[in-house]
mmCIF file of N, CA, C and O in Angstrom:
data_model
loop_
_atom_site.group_PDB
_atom_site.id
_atom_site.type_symbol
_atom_site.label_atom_id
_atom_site.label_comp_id
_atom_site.label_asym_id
_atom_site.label_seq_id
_atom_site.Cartn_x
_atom_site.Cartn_y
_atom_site.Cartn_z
ATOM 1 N N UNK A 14 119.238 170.940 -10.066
ATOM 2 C CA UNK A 14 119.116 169.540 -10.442
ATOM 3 C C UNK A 14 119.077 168.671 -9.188
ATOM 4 O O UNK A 14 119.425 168.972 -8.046
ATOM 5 N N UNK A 15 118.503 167.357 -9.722
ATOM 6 C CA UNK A 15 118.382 166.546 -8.529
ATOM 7 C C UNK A 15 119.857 166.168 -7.841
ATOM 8 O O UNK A 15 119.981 166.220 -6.617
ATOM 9 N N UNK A 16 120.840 165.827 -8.609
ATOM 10 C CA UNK A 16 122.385 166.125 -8.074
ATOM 11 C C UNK A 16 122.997 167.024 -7.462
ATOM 12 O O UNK A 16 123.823 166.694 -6.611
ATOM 13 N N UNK A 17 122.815 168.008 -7.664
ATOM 14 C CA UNK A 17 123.187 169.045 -6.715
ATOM 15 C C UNK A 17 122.017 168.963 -5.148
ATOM 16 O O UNK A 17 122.504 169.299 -4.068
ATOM 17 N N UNK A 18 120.979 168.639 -5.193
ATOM 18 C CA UNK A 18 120.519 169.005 -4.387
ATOM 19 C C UNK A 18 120.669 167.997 -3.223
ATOM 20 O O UNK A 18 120.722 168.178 -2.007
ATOM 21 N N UNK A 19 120.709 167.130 -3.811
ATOM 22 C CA UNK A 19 121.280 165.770 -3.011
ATOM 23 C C UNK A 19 122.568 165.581 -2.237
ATOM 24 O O UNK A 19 122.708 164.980 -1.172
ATOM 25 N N UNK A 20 123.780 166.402 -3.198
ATOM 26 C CA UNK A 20 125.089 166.536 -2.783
ATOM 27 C C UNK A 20 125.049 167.722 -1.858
ATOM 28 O O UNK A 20 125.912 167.689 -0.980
ATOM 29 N N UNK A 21 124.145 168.890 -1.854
ATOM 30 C CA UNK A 21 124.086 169.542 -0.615
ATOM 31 C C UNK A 21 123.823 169.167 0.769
ATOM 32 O O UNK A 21 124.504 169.283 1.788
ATOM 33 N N UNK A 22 122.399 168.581 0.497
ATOM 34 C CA UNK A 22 122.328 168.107 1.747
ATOM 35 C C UNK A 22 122.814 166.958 2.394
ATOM 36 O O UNK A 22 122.518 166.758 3.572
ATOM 37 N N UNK A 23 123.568 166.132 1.727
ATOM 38 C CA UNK A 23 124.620 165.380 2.763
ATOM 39 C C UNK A 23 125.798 166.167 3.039
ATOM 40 O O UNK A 23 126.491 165.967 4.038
ATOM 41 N N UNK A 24 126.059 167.116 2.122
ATOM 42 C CA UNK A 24 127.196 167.870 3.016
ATOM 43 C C UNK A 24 126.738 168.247 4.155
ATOM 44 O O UNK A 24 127.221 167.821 5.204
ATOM 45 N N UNK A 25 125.554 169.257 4.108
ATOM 46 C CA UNK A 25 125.344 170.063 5.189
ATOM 47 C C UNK A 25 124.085 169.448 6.411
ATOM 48 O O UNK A 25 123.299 169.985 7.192
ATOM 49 N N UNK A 26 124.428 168.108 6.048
ATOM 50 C CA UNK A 26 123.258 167.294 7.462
ATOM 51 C C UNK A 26 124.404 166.058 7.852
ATOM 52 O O UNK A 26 124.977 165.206 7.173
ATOM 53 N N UNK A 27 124.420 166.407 9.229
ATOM 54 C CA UNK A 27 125.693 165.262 9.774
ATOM 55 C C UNK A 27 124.812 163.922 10.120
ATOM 56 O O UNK A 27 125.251 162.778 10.000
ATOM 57 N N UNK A 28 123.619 164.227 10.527
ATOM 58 C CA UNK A 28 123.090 162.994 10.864
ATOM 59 C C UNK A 28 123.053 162.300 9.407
ATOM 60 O O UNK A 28 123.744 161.281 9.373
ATOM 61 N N UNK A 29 122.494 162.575 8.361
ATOM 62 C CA UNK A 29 122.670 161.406 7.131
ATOM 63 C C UNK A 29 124.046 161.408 6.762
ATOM 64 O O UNK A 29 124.106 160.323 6.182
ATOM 65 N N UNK A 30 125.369 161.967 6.697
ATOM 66 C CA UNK A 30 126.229 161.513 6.587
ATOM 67 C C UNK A 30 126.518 160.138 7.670
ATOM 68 O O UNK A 30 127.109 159.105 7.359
ATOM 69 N N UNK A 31 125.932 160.463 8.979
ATOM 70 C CA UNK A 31 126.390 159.185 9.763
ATOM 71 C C UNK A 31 125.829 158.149 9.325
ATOM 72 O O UNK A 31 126.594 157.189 9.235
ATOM 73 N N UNK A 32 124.024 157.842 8.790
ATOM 74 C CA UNK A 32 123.822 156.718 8.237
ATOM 75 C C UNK A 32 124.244 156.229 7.477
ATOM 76 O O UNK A 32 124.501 155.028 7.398
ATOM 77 N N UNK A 33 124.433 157.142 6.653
ATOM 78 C CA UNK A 33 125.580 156.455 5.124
ATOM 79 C C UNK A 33 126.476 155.806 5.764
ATOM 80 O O UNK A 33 126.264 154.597 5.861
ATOM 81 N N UNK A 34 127.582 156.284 6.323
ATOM 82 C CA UNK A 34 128.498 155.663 6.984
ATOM 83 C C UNK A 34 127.992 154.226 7.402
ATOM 84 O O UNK A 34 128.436 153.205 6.878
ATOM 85 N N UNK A 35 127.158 154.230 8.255
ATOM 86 C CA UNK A 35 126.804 152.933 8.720
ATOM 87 C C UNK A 35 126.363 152.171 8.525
ATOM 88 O O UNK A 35 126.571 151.049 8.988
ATOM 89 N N UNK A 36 125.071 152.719 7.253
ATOM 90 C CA UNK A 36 124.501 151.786 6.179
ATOM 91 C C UNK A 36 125.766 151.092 5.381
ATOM 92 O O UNK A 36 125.564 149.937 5.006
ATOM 93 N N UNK A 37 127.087 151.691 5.073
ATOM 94 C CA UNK A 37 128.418 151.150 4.380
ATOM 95 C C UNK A 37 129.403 150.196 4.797
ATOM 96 O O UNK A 37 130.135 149.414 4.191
ATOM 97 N N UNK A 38 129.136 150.601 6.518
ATOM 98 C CA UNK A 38 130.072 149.898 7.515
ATOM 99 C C UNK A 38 128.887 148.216 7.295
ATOM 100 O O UNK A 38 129.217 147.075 6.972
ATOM 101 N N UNK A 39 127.903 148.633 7.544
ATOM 102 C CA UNK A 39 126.832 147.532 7.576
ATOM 103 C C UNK A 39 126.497 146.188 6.356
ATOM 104 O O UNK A 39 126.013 145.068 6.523
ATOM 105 N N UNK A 40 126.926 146.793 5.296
ATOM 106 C CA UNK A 40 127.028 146.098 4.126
ATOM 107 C C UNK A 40 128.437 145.647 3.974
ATOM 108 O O UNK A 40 128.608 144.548 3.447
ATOM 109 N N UNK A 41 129.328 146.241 4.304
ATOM 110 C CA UNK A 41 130.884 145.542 4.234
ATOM 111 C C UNK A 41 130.584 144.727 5.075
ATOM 112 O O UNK A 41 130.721 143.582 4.645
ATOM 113 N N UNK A 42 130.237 144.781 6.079
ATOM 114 C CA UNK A 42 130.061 143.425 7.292
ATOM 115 C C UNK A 42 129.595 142.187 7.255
ATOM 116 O O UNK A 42 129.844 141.147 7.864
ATOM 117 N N UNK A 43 128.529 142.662 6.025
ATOM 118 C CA UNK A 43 127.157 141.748 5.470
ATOM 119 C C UNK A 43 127.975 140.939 4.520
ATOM 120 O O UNK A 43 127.775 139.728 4.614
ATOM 121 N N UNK A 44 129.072 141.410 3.400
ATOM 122 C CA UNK A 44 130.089 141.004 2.291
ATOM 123 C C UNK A 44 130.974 140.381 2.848
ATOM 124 O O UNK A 44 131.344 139.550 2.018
ATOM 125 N N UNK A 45 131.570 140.262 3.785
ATOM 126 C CA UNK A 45 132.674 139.661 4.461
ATOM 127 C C UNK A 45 131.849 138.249 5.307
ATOM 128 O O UNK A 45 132.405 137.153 5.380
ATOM 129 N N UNK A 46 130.810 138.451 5.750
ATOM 130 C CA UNK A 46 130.557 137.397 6.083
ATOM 131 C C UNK A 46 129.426 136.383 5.195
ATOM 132 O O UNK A 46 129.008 135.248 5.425
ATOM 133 N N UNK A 47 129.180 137.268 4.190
ATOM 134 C CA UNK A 47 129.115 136.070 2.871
ATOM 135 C C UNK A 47 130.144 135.405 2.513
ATOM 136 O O UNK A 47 130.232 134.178 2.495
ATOM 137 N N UNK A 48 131.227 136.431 2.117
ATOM 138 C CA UNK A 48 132.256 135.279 1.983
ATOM 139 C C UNK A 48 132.610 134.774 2.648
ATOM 140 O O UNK A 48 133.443 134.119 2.022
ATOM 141 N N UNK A 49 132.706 134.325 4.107
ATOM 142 C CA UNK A 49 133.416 134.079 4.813
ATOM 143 C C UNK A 49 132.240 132.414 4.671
ATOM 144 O O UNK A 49 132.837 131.355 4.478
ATOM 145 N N UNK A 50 131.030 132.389 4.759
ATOM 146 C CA UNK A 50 130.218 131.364 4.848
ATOM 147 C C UNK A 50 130.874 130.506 3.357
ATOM 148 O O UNK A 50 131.588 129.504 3.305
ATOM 149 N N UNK A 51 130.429 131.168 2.486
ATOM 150 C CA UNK A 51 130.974 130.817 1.082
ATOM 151 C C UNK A 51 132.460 129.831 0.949
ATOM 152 O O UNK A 51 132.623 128.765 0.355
ATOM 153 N N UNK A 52 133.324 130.567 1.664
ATOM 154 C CA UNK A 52 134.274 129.994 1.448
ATOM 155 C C UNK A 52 134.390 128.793 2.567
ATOM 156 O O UNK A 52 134.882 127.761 2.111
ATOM 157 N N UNK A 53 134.105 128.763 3.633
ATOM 158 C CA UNK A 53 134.345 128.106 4.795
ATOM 159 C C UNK A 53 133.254 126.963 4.504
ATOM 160 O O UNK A 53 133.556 125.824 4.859
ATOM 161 N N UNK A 54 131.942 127.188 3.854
ATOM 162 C CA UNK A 54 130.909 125.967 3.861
ATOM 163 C C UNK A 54 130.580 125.365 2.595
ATOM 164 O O UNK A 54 130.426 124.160 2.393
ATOM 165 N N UNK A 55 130.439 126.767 1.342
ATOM 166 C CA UNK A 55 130.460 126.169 0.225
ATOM 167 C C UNK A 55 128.978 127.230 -0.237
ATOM 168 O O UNK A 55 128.338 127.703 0.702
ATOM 169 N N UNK A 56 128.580 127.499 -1.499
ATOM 170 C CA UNK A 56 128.055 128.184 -1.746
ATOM 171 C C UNK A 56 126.570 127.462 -1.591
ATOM 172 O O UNK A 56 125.812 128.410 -1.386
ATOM 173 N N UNK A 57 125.875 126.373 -1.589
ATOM 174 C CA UNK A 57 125.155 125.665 -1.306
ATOM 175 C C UNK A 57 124.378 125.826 0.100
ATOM 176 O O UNK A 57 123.157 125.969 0.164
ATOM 177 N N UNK A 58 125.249 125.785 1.235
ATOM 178 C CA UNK A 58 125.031 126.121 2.374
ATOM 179 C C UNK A 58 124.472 127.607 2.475
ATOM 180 O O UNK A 58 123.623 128.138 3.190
ATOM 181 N N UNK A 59 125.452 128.133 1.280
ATOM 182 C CA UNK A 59 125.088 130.230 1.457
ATOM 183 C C UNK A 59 123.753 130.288 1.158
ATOM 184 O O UNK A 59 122.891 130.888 1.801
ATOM 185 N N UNK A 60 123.569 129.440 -0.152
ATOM 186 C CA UNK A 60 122.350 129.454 -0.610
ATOM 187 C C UNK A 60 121.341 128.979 0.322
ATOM 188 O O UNK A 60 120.272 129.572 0.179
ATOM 189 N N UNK A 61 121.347 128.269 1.050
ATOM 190 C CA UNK A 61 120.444 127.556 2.133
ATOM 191 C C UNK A 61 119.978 129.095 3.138
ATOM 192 O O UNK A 61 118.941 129.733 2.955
ATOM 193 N N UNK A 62 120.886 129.374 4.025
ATOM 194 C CA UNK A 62 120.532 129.980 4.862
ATOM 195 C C UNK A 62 119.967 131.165 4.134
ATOM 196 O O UNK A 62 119.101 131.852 4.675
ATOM 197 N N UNK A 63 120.428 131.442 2.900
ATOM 198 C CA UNK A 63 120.167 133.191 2.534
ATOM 199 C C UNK A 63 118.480 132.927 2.008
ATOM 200 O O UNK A 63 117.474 133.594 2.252
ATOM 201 N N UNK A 64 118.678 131.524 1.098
ATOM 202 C CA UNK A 64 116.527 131.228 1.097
ATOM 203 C C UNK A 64 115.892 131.398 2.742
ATOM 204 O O UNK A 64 114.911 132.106 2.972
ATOM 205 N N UNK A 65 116.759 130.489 4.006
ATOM 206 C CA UNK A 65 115.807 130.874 5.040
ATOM 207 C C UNK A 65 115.471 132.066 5.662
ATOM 208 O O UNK A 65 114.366 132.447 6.048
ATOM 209 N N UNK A 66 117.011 132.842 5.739
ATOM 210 C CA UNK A 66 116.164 134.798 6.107
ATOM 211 C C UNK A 66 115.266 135.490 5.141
ATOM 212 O O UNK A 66 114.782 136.572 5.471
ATOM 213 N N UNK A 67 114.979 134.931 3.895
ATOM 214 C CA UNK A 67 114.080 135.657 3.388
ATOM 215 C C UNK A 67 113.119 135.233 3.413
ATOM 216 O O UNK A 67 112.158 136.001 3.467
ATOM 217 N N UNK A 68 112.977 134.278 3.395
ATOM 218 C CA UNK A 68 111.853 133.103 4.522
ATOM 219 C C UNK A 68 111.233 133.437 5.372
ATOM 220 O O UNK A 68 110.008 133.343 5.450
ATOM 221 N N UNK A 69 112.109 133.973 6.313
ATOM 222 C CA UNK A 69 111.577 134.249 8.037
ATOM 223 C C UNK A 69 111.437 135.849 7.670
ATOM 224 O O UNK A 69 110.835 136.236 8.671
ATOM 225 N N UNK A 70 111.593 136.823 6.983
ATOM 226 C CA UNK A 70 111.501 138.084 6.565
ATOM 227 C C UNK A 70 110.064 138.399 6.014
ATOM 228 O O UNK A 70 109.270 139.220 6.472
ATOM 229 N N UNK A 71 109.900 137.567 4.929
ATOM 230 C CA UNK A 71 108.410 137.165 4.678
ATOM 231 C C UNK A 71 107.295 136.709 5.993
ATOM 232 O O UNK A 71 106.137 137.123 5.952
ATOM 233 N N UNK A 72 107.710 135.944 6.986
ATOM 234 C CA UNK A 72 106.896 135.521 7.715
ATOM 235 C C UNK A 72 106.988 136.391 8.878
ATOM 236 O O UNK A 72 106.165 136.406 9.794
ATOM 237 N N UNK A 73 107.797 136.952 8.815
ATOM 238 C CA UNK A 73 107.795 137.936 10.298
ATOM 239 C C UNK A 73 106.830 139.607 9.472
ATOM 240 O O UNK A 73 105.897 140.187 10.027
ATOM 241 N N UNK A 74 107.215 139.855 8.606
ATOM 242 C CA UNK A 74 106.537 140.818 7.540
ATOM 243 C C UNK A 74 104.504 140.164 8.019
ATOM 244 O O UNK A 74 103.613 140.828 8.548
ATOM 245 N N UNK A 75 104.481 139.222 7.710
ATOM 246 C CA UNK A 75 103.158 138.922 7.712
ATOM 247 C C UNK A 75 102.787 139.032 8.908
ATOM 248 O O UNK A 75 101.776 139.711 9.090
ATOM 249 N N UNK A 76 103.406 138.467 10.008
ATOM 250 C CA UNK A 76 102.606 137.953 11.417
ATOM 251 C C UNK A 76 102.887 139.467 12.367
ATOM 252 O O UNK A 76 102.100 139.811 13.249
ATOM 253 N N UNK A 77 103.741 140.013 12.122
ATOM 254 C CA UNK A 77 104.355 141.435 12.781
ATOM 255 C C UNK A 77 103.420 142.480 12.222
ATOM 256 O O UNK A 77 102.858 143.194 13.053
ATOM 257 N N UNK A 78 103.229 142.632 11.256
ATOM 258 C CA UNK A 78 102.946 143.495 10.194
ATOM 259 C C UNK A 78 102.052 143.939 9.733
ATOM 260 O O UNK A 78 101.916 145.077 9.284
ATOM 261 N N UNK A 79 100.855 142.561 9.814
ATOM 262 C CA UNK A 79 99.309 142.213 9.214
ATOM 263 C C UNK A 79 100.024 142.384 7.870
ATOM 264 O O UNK A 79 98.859 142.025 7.698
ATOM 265 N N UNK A 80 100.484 142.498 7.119
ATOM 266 C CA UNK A 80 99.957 142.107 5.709
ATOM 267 C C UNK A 80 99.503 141.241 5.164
ATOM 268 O O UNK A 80 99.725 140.070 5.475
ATOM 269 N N UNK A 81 98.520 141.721 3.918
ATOM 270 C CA UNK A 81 97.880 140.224 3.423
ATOM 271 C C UNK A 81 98.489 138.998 2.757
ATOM 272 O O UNK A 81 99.104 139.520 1.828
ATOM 273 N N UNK A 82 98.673 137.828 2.674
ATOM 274 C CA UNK A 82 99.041 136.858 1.983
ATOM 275 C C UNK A 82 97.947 135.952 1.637
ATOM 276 O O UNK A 82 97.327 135.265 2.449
ATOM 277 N N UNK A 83 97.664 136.020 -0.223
ATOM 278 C CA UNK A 83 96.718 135.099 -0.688
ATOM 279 C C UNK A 83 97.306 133.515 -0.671
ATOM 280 O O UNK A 83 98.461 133.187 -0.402
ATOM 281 N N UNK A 84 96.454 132.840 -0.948
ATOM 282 C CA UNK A 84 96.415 131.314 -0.812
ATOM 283 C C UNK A 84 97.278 131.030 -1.802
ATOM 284 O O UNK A 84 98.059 130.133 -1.482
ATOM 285 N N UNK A 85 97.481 131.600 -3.246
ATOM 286 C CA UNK A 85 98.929 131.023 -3.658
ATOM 287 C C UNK A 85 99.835 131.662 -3.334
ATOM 288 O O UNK A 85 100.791 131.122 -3.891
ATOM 289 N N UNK A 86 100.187 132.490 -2.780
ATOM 290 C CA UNK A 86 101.317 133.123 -1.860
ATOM 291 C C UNK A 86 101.441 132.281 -0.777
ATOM 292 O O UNK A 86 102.663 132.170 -0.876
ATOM 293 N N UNK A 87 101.080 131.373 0.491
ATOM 294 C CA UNK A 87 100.668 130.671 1.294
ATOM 295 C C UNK A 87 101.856 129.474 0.417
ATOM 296 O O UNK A 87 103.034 129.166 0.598
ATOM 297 N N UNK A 88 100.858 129.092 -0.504
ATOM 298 C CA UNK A 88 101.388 127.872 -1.161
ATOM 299 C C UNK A 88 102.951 128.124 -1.612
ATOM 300 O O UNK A 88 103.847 127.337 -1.309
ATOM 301 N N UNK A 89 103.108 129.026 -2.187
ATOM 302 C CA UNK A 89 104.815 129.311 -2.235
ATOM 303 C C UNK A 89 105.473 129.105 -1.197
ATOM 304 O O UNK A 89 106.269 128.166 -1.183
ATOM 305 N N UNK A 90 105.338 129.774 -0.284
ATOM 306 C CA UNK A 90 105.750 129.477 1.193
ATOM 307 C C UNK A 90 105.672 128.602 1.774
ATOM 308 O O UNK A 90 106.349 128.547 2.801
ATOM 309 N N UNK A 91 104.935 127.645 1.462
ATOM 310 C CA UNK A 91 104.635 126.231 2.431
ATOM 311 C C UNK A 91 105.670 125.658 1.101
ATOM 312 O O UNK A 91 106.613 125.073 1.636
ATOM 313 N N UNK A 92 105.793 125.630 -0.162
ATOM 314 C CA UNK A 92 106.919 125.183 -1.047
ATOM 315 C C UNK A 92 108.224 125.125 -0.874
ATOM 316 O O UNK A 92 108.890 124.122 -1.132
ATOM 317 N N UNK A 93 108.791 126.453 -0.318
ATOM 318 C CA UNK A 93 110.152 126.537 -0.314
ATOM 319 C C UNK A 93 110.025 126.054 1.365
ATOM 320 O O UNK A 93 111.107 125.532 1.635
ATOM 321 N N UNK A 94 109.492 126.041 2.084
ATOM 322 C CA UNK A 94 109.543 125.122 3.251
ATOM 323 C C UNK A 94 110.200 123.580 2.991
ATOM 324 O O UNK A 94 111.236 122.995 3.307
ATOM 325 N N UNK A 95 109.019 123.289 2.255
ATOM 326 C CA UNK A 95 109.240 121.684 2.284
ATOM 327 C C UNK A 95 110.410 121.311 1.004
ATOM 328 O O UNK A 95 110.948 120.205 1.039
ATOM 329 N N UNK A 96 110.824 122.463 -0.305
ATOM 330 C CA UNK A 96 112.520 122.577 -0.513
ATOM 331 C C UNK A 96 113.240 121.836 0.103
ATOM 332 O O UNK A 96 113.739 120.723 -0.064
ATOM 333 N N UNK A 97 113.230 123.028 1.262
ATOM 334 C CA UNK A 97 114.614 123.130 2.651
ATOM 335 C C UNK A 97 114.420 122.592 2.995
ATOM 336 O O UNK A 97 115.391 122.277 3.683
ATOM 337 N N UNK A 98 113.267 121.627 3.250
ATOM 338 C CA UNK A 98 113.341 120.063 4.214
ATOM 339 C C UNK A 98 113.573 118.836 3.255
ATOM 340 O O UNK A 98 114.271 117.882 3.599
ATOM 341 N N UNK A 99 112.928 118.919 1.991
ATOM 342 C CA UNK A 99 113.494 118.150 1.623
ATOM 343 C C UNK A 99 115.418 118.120 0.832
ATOM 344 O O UNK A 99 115.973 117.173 0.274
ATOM 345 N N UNK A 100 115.908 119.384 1.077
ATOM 346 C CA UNK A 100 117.426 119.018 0.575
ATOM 347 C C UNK A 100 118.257 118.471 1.540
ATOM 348 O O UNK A 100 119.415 118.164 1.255
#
């Protein structure tokens, strides 16, 4: 089964046990400093910055990347731009 075969080979491969690890260490890090914004600025603010990295994720995806973006894709993006400028 796909369970067993899965639970083997993280036993017996140290290098993906270490990513796990760090992919885990990496997301607790990521959770703590949500809350930490959350509580210290207000969930509004969380919401602000967390629309702009996916923002700049999208635009670095495109300009890094070549992928295509059609003209209403464009227009979404030039939308939540002018959002964040206008809140």
């Amino acid at each position: 089964s796909e369970l067993y075969n899965s639970t083997y080979m993280i036993i017996n491969s140290s290098i993906l046990q270490r990513d796990i690890i760090e992919f885990c260490l990496c997301s607790s890090i990521g959770q703590l400093l949500i809350f930490g914004v959350m509580k210290e600025f207000g969930s509004l603010v969380w919401i602000t910055v967390s629309v702009i990295r996916k923002l700049f994720t999208v635009l670095v995806s495109v300009f890094m990347f070549g992928h295509p973006v059609k003209l209403f894709q464009w227009l979404g993006i030039v939308g939540v731009f002018a959002g964040l400028l206008l809140e």
